[in-house]
Coordinates of C-alpha atoms in Angstrom, one line a residue:
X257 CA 184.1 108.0 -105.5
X258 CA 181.1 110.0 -105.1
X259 CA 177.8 109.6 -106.5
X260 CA 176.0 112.0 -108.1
X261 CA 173.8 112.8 -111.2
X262 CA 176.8 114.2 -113.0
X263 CA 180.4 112.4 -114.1
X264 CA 183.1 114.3 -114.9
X265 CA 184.9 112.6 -118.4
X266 CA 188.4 113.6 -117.5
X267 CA 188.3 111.7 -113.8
X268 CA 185.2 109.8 -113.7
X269 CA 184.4 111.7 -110.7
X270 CA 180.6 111.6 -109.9
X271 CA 178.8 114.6 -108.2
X272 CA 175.2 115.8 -107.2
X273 CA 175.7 119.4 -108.0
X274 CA 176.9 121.4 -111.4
X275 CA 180.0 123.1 -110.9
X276 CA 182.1 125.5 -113.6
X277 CA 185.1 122.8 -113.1
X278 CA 185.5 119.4 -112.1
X279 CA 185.8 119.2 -108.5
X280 CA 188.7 116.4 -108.5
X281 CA 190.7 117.5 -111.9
X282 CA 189.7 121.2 -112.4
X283 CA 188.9 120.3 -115.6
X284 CA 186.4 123.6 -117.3
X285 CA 183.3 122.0 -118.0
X286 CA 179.9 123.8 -118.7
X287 CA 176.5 121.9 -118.5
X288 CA 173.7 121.0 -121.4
X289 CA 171.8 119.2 -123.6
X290 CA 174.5 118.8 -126.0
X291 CA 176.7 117.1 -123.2
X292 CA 174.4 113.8 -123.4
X293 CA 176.6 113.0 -127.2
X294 CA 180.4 113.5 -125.3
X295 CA 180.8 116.7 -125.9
X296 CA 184.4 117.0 -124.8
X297 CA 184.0 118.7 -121.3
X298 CA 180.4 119.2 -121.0
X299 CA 178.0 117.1 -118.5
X300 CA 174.9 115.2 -118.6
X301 CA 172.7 112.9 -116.0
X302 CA 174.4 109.5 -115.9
X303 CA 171.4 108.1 -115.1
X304 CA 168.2 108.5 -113.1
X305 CA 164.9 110.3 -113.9
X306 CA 166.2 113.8 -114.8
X307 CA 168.3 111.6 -117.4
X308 CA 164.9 110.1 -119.0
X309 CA 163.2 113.2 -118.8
X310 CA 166.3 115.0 -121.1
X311 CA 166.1 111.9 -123.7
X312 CA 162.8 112.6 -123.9
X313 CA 163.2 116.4 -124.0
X314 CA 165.6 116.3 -127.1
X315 CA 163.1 113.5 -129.1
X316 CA 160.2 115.5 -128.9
X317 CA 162.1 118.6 -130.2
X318 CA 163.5 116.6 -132.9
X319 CA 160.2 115.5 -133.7
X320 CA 158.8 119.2 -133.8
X321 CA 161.7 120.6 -135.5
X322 CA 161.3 116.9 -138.3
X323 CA 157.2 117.7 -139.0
X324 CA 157.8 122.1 -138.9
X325 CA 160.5 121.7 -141.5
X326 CA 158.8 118.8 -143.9
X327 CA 154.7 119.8 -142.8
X328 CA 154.1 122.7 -141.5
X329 CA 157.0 125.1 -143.1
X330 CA 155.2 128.4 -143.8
X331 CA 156.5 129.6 -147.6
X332 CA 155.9 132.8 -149.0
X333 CA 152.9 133.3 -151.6
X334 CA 152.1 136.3 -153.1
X335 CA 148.9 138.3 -153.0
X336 CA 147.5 141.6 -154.7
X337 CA 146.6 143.2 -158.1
X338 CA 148.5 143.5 -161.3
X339 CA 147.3 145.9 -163.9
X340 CA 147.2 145.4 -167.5
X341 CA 147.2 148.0 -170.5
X342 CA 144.2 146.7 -172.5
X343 CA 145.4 148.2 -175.7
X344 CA 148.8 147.5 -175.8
X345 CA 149.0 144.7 -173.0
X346 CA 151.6 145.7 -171.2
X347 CA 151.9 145.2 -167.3
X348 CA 152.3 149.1 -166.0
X349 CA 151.5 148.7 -162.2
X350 CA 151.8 146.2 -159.8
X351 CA 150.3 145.8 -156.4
X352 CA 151.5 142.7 -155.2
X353 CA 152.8 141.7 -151.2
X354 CA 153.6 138.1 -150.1
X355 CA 151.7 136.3 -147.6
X356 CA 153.5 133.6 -145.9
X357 CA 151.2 130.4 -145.1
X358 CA 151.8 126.4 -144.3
X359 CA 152.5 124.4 -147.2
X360 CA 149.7 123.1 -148.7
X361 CA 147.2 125.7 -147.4
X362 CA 146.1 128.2 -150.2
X363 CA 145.7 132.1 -149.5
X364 CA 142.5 133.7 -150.2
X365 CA 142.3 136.0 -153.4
X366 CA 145.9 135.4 -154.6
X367 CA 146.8 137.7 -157.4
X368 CA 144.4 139.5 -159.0
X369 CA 144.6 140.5 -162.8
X370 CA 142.5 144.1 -163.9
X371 CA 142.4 145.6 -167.4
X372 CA 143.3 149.4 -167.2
X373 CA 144.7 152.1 -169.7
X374 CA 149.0 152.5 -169.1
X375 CA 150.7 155.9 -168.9
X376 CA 151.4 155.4 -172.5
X377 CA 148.2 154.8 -174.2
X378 CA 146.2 156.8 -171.5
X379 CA 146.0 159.5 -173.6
X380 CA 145.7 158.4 -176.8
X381 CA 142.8 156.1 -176.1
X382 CA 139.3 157.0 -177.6
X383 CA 136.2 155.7 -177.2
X384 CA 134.6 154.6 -181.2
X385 CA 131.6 153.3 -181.5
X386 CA 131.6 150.0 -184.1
X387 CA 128.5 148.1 -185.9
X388 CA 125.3 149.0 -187.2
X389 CA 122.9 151.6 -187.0
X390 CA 118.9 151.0 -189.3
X391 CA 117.3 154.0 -190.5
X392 CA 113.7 153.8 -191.8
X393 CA 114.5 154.3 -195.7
X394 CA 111.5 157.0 -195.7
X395 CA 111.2 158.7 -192.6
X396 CA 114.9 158.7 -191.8
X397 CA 114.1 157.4 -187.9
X398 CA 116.3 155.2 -186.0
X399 CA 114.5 151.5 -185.6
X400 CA 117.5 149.8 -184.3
X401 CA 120.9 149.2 -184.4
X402 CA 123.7 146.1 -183.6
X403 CA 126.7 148.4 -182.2
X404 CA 129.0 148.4 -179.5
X405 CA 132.1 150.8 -178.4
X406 CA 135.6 149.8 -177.9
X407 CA 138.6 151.6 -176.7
X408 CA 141.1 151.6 -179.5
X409 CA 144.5 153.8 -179.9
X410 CA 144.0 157.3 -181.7
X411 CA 146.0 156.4 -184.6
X412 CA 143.8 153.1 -185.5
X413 CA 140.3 154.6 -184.8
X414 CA 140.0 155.7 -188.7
X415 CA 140.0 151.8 -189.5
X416 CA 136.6 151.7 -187.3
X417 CA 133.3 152.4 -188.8
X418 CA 129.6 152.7 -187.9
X419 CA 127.7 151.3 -190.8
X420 CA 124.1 152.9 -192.1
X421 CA 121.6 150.7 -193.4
X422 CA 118.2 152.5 -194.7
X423 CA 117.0 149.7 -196.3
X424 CA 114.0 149.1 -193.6
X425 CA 111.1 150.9 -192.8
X426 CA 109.7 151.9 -189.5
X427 CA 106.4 150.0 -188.2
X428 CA 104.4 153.4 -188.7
X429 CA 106.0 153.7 -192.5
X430 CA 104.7 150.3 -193.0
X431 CA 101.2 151.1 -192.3
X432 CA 101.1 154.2 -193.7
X433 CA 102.2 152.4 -197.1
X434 CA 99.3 149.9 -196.2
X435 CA 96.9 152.3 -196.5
X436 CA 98.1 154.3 -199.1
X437 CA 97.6 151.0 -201.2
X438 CA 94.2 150.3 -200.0
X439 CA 93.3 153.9 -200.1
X440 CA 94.2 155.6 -203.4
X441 CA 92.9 159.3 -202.9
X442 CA 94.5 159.4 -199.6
X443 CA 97.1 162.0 -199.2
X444 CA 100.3 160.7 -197.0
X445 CA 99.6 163.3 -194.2
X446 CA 96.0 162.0 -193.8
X447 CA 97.1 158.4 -193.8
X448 CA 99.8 159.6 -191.1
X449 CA 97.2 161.3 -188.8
X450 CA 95.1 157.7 -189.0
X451 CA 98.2 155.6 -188.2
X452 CA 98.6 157.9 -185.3
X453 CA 95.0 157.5 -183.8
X454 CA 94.7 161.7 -184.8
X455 CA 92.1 163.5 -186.4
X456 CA 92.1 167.1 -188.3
X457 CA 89.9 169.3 -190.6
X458 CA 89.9 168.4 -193.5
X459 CA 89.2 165.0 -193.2
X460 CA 86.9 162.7 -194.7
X461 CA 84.3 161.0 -192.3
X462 CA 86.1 157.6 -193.5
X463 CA 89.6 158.8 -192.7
X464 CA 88.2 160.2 -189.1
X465 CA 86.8 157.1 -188.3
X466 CA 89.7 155.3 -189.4
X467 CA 91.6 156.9 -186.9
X468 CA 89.0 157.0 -183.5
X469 CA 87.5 153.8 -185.1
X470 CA 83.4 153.5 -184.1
X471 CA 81.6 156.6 -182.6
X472 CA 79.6 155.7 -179.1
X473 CA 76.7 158.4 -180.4
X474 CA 76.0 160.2 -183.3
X475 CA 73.7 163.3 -183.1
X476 CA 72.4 164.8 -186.6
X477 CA 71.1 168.9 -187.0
X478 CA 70.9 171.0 -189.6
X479 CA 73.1 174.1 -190.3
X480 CA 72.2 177.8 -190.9
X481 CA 70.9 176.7 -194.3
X482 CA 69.5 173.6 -193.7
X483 CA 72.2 171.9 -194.1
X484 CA 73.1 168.3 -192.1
X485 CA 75.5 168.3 -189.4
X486 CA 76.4 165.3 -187.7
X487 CA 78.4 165.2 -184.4
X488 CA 80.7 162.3 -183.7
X489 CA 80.6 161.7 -179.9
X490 CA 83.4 159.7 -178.4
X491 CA 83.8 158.7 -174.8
X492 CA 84.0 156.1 -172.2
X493 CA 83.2 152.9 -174.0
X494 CA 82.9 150.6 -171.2
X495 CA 79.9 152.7 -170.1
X496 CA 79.1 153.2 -173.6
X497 CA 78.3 157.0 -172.1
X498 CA 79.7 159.8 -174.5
X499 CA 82.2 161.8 -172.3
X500 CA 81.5 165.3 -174.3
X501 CA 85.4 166.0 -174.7
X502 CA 86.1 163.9 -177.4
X503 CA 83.9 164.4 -180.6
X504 CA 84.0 165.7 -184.0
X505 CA 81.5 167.7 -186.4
X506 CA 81.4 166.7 -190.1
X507 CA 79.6 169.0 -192.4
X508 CA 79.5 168.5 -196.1
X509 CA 81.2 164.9 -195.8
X510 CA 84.4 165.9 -194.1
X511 CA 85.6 167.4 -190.6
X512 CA 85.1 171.0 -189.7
X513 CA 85.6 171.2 -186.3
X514 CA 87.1 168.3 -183.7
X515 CA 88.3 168.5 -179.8
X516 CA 90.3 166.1 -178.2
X517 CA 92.0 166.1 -174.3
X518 CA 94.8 164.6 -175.5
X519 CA 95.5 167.6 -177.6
X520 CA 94.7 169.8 -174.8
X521 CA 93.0 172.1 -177.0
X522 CA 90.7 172.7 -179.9
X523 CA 91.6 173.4 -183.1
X524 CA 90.6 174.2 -186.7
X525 CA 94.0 173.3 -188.2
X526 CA 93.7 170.8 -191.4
X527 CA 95.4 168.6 -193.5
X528 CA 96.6 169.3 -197.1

């Protein structure tokens, strides 16, 4: 009998080389792997080092294909955007893909959830604005308000309402009223012009000083009949130097005349 690395199972023949039939029998074989388990007509080294090295060939892939399949199987995880109607919550689009990745790792972003308008409220969404607005209850201004807008369906806006309170007052009303009540004869326009730091003709010499507060020089003279005529010189007060563009004349106890720069200009104008 010859010896060989391969053994025929029909004859027991043994023989170095592979041939496509048994040289003794005829018998069709074809060579493999899968010969080494008796695999009716199929070969595989008897023994020898090219049969250790196919044992160890076949346990290493059984080990790989053990750990891919229970380990390292990649499954399919899906990734993207969904959008949401945020007035009637329905899901109208969807942007999502999968992402395969090993089992047990975790892909990054995952799926993603954004707040839109759908096709079906799109167009009958408006914008109302909700809360509370304060009104100064004698000037009518704005001093604050607590509101906020929300997008609500046409049909259900009318159940939305923007509330007016007027029972406040503005900081300037306050004062005014202040000085109204510490100053009897004072006329609400005067006591405005003082709250706002402004003087006109008209004008006591308490109400202009009221509003520019202490002069930096006063200069008397006396008018076309004799009369006194004090000028009211305001200026830089850290140099305590009268500037010359800010003053005011006062003849018979009240304003004639005043210029400021922050009015630009002169003027004669009064207050009732």
């Amino acid at each position: 009998m010859a010896s060989g690395g391969y053994v025929c199972r029909e004859c027991g023949l043994r023989f170095g080389r592979y041939y496509g039939e048994c040289p003794s029998c005829g018998a069709p074989v074809s060579a493999g792997p899968f010969g080494a388990f008796g695999a009716p007509g199929k070969f595989f080294p008897a023994s020898g080092p090219a049969r250790a090295a196919a044992v160890i060939a076949l346990a290493a892939l059984a080990a790989g294909a053990f750990y891919y399949a229970f380990s390292g199987m990649p499954v399919p995880v899906e990734k993207g955007v969904v959008y949401v109607c945020r007035v009637c919550g329905r899901e109208y689009d969807r942007r999502v893909g999968k992402e395969w990745v090993r089992r047990g790792k975790h892909p990054r972003g995952g799926v993603a959830r954004k707040k839109g308008l759908c096709p079906m409220c799109g167009a009958e969404v408006v914008g109302v604005e909700t809360g509370t607005k304060y009104y100064c209850g004698t000037c009518g201004r704005l001093i604050g308000k607590k509101t906020a807008v929300v997008n609500v369906a046409r049909a259900q806006a009318h159940g939305y309402e923007l509330k007016k309170d007027r029972t406040g007052q503005c900081e300037e009303c306050e004062r005014i009223e202040e000085l109204l009540r510490s100053h009897p004869g004072w006329t609400r326009d005067a006591a405005k012009l003082v709250v706002r730091g402004q003087v006109a003709v008209g004008m006591t010499v308490g109400q202009a000083q009221a509003a520019w507060g202490e002069p930096l020089w006063v200069e008397s003279g006396s008018g076309e009949e004799g009369e006194v005529v004090e000028k009211w010189a305001y200026g830089d007060r850290i140099l305590n130097i009268p500037t010359g563009d800010r003053f005011f004349i006062v003849h018979g106890g009240k304003v004639v005349f005043y210029e400021d720069p922050e009015e630009q200009t002169a003027t004669t104008g009064g207050v009732d």
